[in-house]
mmCIF file of C-alpha atoms and ligand atoms in Angstrom:
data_model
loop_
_atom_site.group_PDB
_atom_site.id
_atom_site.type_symbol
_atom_site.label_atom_id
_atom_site.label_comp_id
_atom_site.label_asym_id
_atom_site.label_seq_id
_atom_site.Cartn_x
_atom_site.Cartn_y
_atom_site.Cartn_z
ATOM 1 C CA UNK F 1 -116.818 -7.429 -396.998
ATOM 2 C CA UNK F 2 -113.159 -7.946 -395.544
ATOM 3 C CA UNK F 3 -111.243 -7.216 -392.426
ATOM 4 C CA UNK F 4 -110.755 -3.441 -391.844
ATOM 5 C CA UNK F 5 -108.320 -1.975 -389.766
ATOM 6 C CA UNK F 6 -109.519 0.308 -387.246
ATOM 7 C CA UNK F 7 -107.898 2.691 -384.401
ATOM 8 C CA UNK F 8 -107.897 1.030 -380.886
ATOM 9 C CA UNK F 9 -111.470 2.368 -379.655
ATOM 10 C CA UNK F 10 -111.838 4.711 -376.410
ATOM 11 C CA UNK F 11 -114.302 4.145 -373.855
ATOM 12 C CA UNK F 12 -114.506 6.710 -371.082
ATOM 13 C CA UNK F 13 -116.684 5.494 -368.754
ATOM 14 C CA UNK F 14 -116.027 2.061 -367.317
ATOM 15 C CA UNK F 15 -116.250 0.662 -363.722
ATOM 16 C CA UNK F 16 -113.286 -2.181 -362.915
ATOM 17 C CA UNK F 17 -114.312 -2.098 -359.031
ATOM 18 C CA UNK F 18 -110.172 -2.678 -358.022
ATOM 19 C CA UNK F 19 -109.383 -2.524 -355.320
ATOM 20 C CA UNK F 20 -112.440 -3.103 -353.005
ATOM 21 C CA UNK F 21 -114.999 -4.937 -355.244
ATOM 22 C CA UNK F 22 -112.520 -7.395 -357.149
ATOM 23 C CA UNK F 23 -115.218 -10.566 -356.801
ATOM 24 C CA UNK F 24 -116.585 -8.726 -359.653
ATOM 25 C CA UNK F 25 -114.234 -7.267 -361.655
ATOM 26 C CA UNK F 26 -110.122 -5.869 -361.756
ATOM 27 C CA UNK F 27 -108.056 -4.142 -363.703
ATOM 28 C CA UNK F 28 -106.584 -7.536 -365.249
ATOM 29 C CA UNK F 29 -109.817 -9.339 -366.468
ATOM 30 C CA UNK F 30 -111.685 -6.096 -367.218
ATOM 31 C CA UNK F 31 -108.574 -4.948 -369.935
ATOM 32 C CA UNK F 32 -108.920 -8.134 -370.796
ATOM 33 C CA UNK F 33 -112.706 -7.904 -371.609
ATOM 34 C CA UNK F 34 -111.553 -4.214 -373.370
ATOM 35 C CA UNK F 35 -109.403 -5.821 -375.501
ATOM 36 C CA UNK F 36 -111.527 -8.439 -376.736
ATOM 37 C CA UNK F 37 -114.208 -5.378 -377.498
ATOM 38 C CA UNK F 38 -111.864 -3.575 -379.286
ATOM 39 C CA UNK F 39 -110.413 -1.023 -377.028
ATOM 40 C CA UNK F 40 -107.319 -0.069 -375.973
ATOM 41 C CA UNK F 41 -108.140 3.056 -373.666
ATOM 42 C CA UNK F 42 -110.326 2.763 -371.031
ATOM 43 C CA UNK F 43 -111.631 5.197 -368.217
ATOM 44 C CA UNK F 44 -112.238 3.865 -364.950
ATOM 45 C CA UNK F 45 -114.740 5.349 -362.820
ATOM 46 C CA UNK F 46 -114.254 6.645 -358.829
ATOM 47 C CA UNK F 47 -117.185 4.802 -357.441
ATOM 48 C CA UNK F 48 -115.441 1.798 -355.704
ATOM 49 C CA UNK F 49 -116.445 0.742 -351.850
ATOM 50 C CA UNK F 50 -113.356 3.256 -350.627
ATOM 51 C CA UNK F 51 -114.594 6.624 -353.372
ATOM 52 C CA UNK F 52 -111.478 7.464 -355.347
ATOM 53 C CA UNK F 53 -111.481 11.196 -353.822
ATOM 54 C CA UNK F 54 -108.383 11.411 -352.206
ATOM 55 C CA UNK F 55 -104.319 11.455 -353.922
ATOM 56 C CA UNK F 56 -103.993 8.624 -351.831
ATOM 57 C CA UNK F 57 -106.519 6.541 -353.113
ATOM 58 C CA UNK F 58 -106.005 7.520 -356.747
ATOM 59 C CA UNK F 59 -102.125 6.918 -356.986
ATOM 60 C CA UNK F 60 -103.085 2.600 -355.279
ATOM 61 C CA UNK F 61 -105.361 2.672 -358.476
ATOM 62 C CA UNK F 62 -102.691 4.283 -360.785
ATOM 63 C CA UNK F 63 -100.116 1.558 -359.436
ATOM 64 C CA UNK F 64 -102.484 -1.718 -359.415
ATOM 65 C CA UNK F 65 -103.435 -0.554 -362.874
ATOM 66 C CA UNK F 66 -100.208 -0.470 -363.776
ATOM 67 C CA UNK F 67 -99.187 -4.117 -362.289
ATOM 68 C CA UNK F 68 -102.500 -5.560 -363.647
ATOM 69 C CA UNK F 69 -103.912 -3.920 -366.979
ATOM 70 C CA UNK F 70 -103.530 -5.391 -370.436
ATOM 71 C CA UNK F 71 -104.680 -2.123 -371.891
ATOM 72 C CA UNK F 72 -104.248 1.804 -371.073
ATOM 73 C CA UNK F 73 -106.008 2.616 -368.311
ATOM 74 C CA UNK F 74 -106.917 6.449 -367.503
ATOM 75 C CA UNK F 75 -108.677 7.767 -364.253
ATOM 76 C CA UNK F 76 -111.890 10.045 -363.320
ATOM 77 C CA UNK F 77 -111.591 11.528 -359.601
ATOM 78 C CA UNK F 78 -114.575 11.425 -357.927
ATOM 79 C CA UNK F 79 -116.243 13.860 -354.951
ATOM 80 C CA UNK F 80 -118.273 13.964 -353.026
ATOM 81 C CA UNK F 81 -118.394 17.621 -352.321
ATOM 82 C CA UNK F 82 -116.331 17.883 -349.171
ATOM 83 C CA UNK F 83 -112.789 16.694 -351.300
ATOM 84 C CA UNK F 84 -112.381 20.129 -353.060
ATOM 85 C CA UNK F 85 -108.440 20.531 -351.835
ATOM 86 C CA UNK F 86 -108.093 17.675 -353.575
ATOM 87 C CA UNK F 87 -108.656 18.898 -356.768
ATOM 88 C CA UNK F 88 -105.759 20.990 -357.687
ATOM 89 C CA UNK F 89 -103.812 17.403 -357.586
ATOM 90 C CA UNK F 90 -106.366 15.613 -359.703
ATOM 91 C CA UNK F 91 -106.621 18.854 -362.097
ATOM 92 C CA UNK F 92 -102.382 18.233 -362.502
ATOM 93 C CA UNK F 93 -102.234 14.735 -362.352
ATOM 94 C CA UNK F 94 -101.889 13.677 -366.216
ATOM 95 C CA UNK F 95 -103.541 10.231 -365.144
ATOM 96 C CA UNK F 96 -106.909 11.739 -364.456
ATOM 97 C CA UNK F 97 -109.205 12.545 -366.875
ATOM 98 C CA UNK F 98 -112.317 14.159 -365.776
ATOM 99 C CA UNK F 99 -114.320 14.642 -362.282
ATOM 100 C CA UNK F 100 -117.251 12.492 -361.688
ATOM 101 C CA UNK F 101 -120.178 13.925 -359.437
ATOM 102 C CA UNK F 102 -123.370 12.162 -358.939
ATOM 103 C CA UNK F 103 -126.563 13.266 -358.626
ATOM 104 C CA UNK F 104 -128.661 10.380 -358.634
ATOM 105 C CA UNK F 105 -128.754 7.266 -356.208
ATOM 106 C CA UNK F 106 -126.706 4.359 -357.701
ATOM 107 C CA UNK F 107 -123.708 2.063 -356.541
ATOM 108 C CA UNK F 108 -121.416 4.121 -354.142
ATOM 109 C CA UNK F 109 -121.388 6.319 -351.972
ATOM 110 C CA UNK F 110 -121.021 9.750 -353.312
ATOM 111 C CA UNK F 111 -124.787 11.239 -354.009
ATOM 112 C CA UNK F 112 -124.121 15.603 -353.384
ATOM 113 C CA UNK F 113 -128.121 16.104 -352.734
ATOM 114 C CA UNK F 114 -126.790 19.385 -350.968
ATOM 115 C CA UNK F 115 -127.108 22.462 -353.665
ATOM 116 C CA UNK F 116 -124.252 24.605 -351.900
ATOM 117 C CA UNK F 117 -122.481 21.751 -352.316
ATOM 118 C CA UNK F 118 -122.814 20.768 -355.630
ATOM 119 C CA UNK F 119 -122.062 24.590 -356.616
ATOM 120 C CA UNK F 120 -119.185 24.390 -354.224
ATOM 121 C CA UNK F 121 -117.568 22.062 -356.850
ATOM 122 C CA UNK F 122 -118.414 23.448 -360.008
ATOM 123 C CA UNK F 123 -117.049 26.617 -358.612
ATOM 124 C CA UNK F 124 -113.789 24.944 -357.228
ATOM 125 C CA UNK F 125 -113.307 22.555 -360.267
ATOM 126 C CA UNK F 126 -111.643 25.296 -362.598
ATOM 127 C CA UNK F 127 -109.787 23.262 -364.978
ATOM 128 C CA UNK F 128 -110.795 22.416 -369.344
ATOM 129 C CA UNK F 129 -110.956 18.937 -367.952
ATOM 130 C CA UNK F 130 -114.623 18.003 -368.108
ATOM 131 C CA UNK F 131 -116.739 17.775 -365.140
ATOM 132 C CA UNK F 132 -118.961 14.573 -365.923
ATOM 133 C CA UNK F 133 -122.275 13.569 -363.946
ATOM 134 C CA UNK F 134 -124.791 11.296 -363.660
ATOM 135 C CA UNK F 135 -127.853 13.714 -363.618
ATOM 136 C CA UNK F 136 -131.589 12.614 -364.826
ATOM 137 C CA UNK F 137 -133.818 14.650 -365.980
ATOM 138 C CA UNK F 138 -134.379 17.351 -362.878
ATOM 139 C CA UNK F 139 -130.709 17.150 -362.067
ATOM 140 C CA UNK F 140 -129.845 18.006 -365.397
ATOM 141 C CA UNK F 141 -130.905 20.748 -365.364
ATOM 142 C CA UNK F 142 -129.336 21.682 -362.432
ATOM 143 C CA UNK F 143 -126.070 20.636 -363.648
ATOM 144 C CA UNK F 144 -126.307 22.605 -367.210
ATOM 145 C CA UNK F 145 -127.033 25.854 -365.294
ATOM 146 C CA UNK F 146 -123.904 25.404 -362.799
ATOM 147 C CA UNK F 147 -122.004 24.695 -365.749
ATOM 148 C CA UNK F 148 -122.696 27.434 -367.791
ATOM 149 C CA UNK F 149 -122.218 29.772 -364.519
ATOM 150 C CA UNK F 150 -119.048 29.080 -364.230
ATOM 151 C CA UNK F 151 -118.159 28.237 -368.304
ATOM 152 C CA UNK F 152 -117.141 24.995 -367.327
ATOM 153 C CA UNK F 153 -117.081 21.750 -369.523
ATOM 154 C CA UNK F 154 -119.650 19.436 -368.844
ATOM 155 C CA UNK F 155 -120.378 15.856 -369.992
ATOM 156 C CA UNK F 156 -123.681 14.124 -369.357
ATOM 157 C CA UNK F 157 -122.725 10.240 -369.001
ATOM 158 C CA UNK F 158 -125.387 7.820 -370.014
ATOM 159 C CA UNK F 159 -128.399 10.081 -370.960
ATOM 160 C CA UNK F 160 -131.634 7.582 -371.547
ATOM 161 C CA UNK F 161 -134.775 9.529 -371.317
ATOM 162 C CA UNK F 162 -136.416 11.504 -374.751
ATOM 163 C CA UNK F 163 -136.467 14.969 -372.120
ATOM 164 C CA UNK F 164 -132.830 14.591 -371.629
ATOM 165 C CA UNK F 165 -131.885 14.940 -374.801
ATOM 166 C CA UNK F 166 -134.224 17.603 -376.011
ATOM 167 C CA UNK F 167 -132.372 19.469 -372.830
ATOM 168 C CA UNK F 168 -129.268 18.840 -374.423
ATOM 169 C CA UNK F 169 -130.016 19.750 -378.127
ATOM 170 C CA UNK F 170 -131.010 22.828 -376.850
ATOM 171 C CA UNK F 171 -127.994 23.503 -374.634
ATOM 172 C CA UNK F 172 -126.086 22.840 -377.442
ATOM 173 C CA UNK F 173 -127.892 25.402 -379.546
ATOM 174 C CA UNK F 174 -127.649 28.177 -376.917
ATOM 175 C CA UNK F 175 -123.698 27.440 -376.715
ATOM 176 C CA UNK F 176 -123.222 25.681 -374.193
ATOM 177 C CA UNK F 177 -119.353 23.748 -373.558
ATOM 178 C CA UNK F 178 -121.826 20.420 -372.840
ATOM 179 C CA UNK F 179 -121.435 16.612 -374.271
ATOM 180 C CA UNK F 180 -123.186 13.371 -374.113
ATOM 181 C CA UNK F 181 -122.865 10.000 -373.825
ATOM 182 C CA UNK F 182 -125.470 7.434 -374.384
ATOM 183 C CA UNK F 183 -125.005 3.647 -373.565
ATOM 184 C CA UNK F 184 -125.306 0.472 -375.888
ATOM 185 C CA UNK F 185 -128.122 -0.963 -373.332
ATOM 186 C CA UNK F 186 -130.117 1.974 -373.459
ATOM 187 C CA UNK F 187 -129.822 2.264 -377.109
ATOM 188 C CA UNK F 188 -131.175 -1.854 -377.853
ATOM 189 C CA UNK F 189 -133.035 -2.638 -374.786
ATOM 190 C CA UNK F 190 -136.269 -0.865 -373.104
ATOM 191 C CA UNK F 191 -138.486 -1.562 -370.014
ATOM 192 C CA UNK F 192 -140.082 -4.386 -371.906
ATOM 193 C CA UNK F 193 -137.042 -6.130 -371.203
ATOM 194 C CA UNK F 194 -136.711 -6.159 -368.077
ATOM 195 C CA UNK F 195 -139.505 -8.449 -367.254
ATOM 196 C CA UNK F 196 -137.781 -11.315 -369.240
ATOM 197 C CA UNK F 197 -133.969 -10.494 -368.569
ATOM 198 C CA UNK F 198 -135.155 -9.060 -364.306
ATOM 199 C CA UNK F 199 -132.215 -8.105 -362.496
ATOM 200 C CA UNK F 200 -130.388 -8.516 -365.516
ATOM 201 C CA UNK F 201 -131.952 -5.786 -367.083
ATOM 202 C CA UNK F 202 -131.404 -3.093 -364.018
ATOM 203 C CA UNK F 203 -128.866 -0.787 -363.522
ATOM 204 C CA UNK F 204 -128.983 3.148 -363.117
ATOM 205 C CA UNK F 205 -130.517 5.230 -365.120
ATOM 206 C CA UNK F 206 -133.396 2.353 -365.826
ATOM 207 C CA UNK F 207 -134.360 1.587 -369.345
ATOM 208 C CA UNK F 208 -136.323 3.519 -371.127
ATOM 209 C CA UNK F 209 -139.102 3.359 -373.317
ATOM 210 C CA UNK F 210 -139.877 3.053 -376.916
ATOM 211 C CA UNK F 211 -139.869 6.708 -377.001
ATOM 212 C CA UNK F 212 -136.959 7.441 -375.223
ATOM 213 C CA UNK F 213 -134.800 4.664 -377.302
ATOM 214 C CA UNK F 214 -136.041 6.121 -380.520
ATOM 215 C CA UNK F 215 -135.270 9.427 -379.148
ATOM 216 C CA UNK F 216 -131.522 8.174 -378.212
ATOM 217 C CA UNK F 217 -130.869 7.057 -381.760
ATOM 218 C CA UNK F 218 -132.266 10.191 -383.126
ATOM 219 C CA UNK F 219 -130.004 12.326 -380.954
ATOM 220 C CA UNK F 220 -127.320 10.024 -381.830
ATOM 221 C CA UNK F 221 -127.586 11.145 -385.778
ATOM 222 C CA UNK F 222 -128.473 14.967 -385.438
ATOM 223 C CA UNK F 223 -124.853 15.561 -383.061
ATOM 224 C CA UNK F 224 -126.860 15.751 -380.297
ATOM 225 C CA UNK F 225 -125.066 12.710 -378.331
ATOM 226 C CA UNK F 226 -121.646 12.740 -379.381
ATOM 227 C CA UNK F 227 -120.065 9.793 -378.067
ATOM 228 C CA UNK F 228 -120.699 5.913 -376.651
ATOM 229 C CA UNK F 229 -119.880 5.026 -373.210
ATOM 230 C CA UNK F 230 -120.577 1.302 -372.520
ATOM 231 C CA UNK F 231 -120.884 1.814 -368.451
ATOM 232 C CA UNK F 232 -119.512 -1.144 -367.943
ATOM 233 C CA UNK F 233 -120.901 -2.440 -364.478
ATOM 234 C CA UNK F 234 -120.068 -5.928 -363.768
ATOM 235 C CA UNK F 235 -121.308 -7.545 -360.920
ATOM 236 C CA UNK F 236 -121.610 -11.209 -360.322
ATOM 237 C CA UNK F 237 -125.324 -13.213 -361.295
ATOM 238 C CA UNK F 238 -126.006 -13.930 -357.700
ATOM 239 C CA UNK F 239 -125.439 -9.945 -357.176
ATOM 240 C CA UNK F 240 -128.007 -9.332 -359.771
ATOM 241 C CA UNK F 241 -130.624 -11.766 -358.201
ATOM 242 C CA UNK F 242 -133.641 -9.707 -357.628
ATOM 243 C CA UNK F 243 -134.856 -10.428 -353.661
ATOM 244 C CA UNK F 244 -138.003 -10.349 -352.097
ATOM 245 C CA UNK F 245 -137.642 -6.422 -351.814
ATOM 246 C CA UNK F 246 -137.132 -6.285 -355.836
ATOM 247 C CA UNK F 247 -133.876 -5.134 -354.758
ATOM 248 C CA UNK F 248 -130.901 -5.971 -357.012
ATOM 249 C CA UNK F 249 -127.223 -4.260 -357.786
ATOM 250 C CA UNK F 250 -127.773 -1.695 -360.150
ATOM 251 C CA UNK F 251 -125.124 -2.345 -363.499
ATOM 252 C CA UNK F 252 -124.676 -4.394 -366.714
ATOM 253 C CA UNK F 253 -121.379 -5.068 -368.373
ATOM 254 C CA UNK F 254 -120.672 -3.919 -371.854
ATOM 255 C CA UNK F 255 -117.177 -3.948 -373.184
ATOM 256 C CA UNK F 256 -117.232 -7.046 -374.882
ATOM 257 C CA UNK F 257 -120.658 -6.271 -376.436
ATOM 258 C CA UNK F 258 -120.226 -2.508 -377.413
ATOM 259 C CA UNK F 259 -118.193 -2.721 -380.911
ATOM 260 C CA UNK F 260 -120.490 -5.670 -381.832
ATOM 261 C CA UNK F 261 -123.829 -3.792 -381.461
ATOM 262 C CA UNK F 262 -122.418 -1.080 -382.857
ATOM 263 C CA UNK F 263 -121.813 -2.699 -386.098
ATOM 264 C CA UNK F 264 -125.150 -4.535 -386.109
ATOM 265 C CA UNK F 265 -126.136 -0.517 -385.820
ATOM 266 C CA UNK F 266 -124.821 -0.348 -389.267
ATOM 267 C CA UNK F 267 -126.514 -3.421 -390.743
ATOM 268 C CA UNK F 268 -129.887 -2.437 -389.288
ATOM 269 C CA UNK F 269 -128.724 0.972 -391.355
ATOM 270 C CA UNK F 270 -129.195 2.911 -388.126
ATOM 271 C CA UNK F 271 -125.481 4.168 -388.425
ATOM 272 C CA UNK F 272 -122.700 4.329 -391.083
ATOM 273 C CA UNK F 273 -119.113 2.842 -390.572
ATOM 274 C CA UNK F 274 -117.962 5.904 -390.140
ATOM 275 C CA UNK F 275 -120.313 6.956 -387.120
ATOM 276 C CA UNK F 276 -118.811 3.737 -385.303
ATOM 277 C CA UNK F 277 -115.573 5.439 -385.398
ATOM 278 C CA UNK F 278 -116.194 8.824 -384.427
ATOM 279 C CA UNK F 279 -118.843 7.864 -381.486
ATOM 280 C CA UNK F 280 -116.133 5.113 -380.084
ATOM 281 C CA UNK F 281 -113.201 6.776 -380.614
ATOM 282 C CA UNK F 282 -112.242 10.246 -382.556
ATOM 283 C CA UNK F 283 -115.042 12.476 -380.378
ATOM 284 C CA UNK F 284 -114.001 10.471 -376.954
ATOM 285 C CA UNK F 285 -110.270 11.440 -378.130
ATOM 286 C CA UNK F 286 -111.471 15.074 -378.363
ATOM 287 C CA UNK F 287 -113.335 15.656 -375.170
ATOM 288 C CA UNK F 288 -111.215 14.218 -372.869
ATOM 289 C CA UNK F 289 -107.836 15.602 -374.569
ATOM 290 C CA UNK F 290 -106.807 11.294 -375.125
ATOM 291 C CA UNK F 291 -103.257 11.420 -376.370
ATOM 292 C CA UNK F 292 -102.473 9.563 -379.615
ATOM 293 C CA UNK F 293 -101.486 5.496 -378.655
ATOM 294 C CA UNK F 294 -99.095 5.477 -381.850
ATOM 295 C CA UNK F 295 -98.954 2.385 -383.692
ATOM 296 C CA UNK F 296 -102.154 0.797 -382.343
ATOM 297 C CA UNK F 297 -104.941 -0.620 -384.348
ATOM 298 C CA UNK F 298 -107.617 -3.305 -384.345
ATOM 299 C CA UNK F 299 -108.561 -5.980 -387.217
ATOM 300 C CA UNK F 300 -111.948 -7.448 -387.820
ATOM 301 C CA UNK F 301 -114.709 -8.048 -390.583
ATOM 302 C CA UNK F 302 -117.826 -5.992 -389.271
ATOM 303 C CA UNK F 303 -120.046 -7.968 -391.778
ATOM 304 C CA UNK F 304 -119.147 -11.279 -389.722
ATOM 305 C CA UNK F 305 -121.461 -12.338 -387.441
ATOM 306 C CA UNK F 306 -120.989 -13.756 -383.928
ATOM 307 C CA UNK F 307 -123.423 -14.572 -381.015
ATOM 308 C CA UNK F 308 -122.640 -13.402 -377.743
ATOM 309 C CA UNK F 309 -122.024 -15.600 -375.250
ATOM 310 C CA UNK F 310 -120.753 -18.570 -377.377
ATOM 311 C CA UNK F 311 -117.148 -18.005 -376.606
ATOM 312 C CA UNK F 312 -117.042 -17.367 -372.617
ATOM 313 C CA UNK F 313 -116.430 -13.830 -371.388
ATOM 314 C CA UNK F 314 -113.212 -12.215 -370.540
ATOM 315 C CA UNK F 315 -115.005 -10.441 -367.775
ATOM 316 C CA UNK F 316 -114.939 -11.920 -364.371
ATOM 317 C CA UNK F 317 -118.774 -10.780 -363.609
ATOM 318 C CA UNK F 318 -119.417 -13.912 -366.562
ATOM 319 C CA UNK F 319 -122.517 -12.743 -368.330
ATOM 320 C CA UNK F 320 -124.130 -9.968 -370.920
ATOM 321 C CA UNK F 321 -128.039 -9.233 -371.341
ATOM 322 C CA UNK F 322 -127.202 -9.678 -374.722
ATOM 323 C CA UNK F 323 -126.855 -13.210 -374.588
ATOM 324 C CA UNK F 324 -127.512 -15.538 -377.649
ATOM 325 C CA UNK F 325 -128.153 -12.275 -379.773
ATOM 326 C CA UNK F 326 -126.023 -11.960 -382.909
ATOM 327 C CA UNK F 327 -123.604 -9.124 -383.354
ATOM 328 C CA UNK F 328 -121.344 -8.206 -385.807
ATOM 329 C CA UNK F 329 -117.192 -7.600 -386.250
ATOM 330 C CA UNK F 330 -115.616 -9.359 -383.579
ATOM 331 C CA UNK F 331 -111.935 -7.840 -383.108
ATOM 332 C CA UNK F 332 -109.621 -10.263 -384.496
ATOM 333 C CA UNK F 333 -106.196 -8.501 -384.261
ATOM 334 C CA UNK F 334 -105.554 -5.851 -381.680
ATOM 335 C CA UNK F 335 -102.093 -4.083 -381.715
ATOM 336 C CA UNK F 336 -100.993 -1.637 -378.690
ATOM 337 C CA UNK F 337 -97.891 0.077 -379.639
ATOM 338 C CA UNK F 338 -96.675 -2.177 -381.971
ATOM 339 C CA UNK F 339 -97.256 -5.376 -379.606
ATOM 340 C CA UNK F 340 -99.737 -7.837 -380.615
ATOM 341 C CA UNK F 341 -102.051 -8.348 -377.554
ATOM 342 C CA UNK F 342 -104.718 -10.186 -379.648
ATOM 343 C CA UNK F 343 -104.726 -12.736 -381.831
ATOM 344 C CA UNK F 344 -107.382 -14.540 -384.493
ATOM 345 C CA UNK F 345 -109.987 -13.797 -381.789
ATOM 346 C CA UNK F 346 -107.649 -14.710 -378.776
ATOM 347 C CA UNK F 347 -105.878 -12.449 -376.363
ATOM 348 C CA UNK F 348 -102.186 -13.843 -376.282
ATOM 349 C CA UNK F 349 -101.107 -11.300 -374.304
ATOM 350 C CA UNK F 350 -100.552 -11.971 -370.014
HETATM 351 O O1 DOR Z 401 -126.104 0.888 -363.167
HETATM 352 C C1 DOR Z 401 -125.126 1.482 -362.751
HETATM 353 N N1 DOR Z 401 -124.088 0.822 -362.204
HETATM 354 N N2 DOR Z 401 -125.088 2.815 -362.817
HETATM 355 C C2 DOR Z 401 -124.124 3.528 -362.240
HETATM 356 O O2 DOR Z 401 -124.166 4.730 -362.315
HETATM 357 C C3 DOR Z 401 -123.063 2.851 -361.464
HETATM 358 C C4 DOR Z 401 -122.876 1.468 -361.908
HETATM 359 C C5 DOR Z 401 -122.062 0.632 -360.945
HETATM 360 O O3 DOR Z 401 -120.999 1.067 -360.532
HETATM 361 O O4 DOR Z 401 -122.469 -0.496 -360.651
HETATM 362 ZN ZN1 ZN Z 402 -121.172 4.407 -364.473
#
């Protein structure tokens, strides 16, 4: 083949732990590990040590962002059930993107375990932006009847488990204003893995099996999942030591990674070219209302090969559990509104 020009990829769901958290990660070297993946919009999530749930603590990530990011940065507010006057700000502010509740234990502190409360904010969130959570299997369920009480938009980040999307296929069949996301990690790795990659290998939801990954790609080609979120989670190695309580920080980077396994997707005929596009960048575009980033484009040859790894990470957190595997279509040339912020494979841009 030969270099193809593509549209600056979207990827909604990304965590760039600024400011609280910046021994892993900030808004300059995680843009930076964007744009080597091939995007040029990313969405930051609210989770950091100090929740992004207040105006306050949004507009101090608006302005770092601003100081620090190579790439377009957009915002998800977060809650955590008792922010709801909050919300009329975050539902105006053209900087936020989407409302993140969680449902599940994982980094942060935001878990809404109460049910009044979680209905509190499906009630109180009355906007078309999309209400997004991190909800396995019993909490999904939860969520998709909330949502369709009140019509509101939902989208399901990082489904992983064969149940989850049968809940969602059908959901979708009855009507319901509901998305998904699925992640690269659960889409190549399972449980096996995690015996030979350990704390590597962990983050939340787990890995899946067989079953569920076959299930993932299935619901990936039938328009059940509509989009890829990489849920990039950097933390450092020693973070992701496992200790003598098998306890370890839940996450896994993925920017860098994303575009790659996406095209080795397409050699391994699991996806076309096309599918790359819309599940990285024309259906994230549509569900979260993106506007158009005019005269921005990236360059590569998806039939070239690379092995992750080889080249050092633009990430601060320094690693991938895809290490020493070989991808395809590393972003030569990216192009943000007419500036060139990466060249032959090297960002040039400071
Ligand atoms: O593994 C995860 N890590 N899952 C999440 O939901 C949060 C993320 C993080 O922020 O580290
Ligand atoms: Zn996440």
């Amino acid at each position: 083949m030969s270099r193809i020009k593509i549209p600056g990829l979207i990827d909604i769901h990304v965590h760039l732990r600024e400011p609280g958290a910046t021994q892993k990660e900030d808004f300059y070297t995680g843009s930076r590990a964007a744009v080597a993946g091939g995007f040029t919009f990313i969405i930051d999530m609210p989770n950091n040590p100090l929740p992004t749930i207040t105006q306050e603590r949004l507009e101090e990530k608006i302005s770092l962002s601003k100081q620090k990011a190579i790439c377009d940065v957009g915002f998800h507010f977060g809650t955590n059930g008792k922010n709801i006057d909050e919300f009329k700000y975050a539902i105006e502010s053209p900087n936020v993107f989407g409302l993140k509740i969680y449902c599940n234990h994982t980094t942060g502190e935001m878990l809404i375990e109460d049910e009044n409360l979680l209905e509190n904010v499906f009630s109180a969130w009355n906007s078309e932006k999309p209400i997004l959570v991190h909800a396995e299997d019993e909490q999904l369920k939860k969520v998709l009847a909330f949502s369709k009480k009140y019509n509101r938009q939902l989208h399901v980040c990082h489904i992983s488990q064969e149940s989850e999307v049968e809940m969602i296929r059908q959901a979708k069949k009855e009507g319901q204003k509901v998305t998904a996301g699925v992640t690269p990690h659960h889409l190549y790795l399972t449980n096996k893995d995690v015996k030979r990659l350990k704390g590597f290998a962990m983050m939340k939801p787990p890995l899946g099996t067989k079953d569920d990954q076959e299930a993932l790609w299935k619901g990936l080609n039938d328009g059940t999942i509509d989009i890829i979120e990489t849920d990039h989670a950097p933390h450092t190695k020693e973070e992701k030591i496992v200790d003598e309580n098998g306890k370890t920080a839940f996450g896994v980077p993925g920017l860098e990674t994303a575009l790659g396994l996406m095209y080795k997707a397409t050699v391994d005929r699991r996806i076309t070219n096309d599918d790359v596009i819309k599940f990285l960048y024309t259906n994230p575009k549509k569900i979260f209302s993106i506007k158009e980033q005019e005269d921005t484009y990236v360059e590569l040859d998806p039939s070239v090969p690379f092995i992750v790894g080889e080249n050092g990470y633009e990430s601060k957190c320094g690693w991938s559990p895809f290490e020493g595997i070989t991808l395809y279509g590393k972003p030569q040339k990216v192009v943000l509104r007419g500036e060139i912020i990466l060249e032959n494979g090297v960002i040039i841009k400071s």
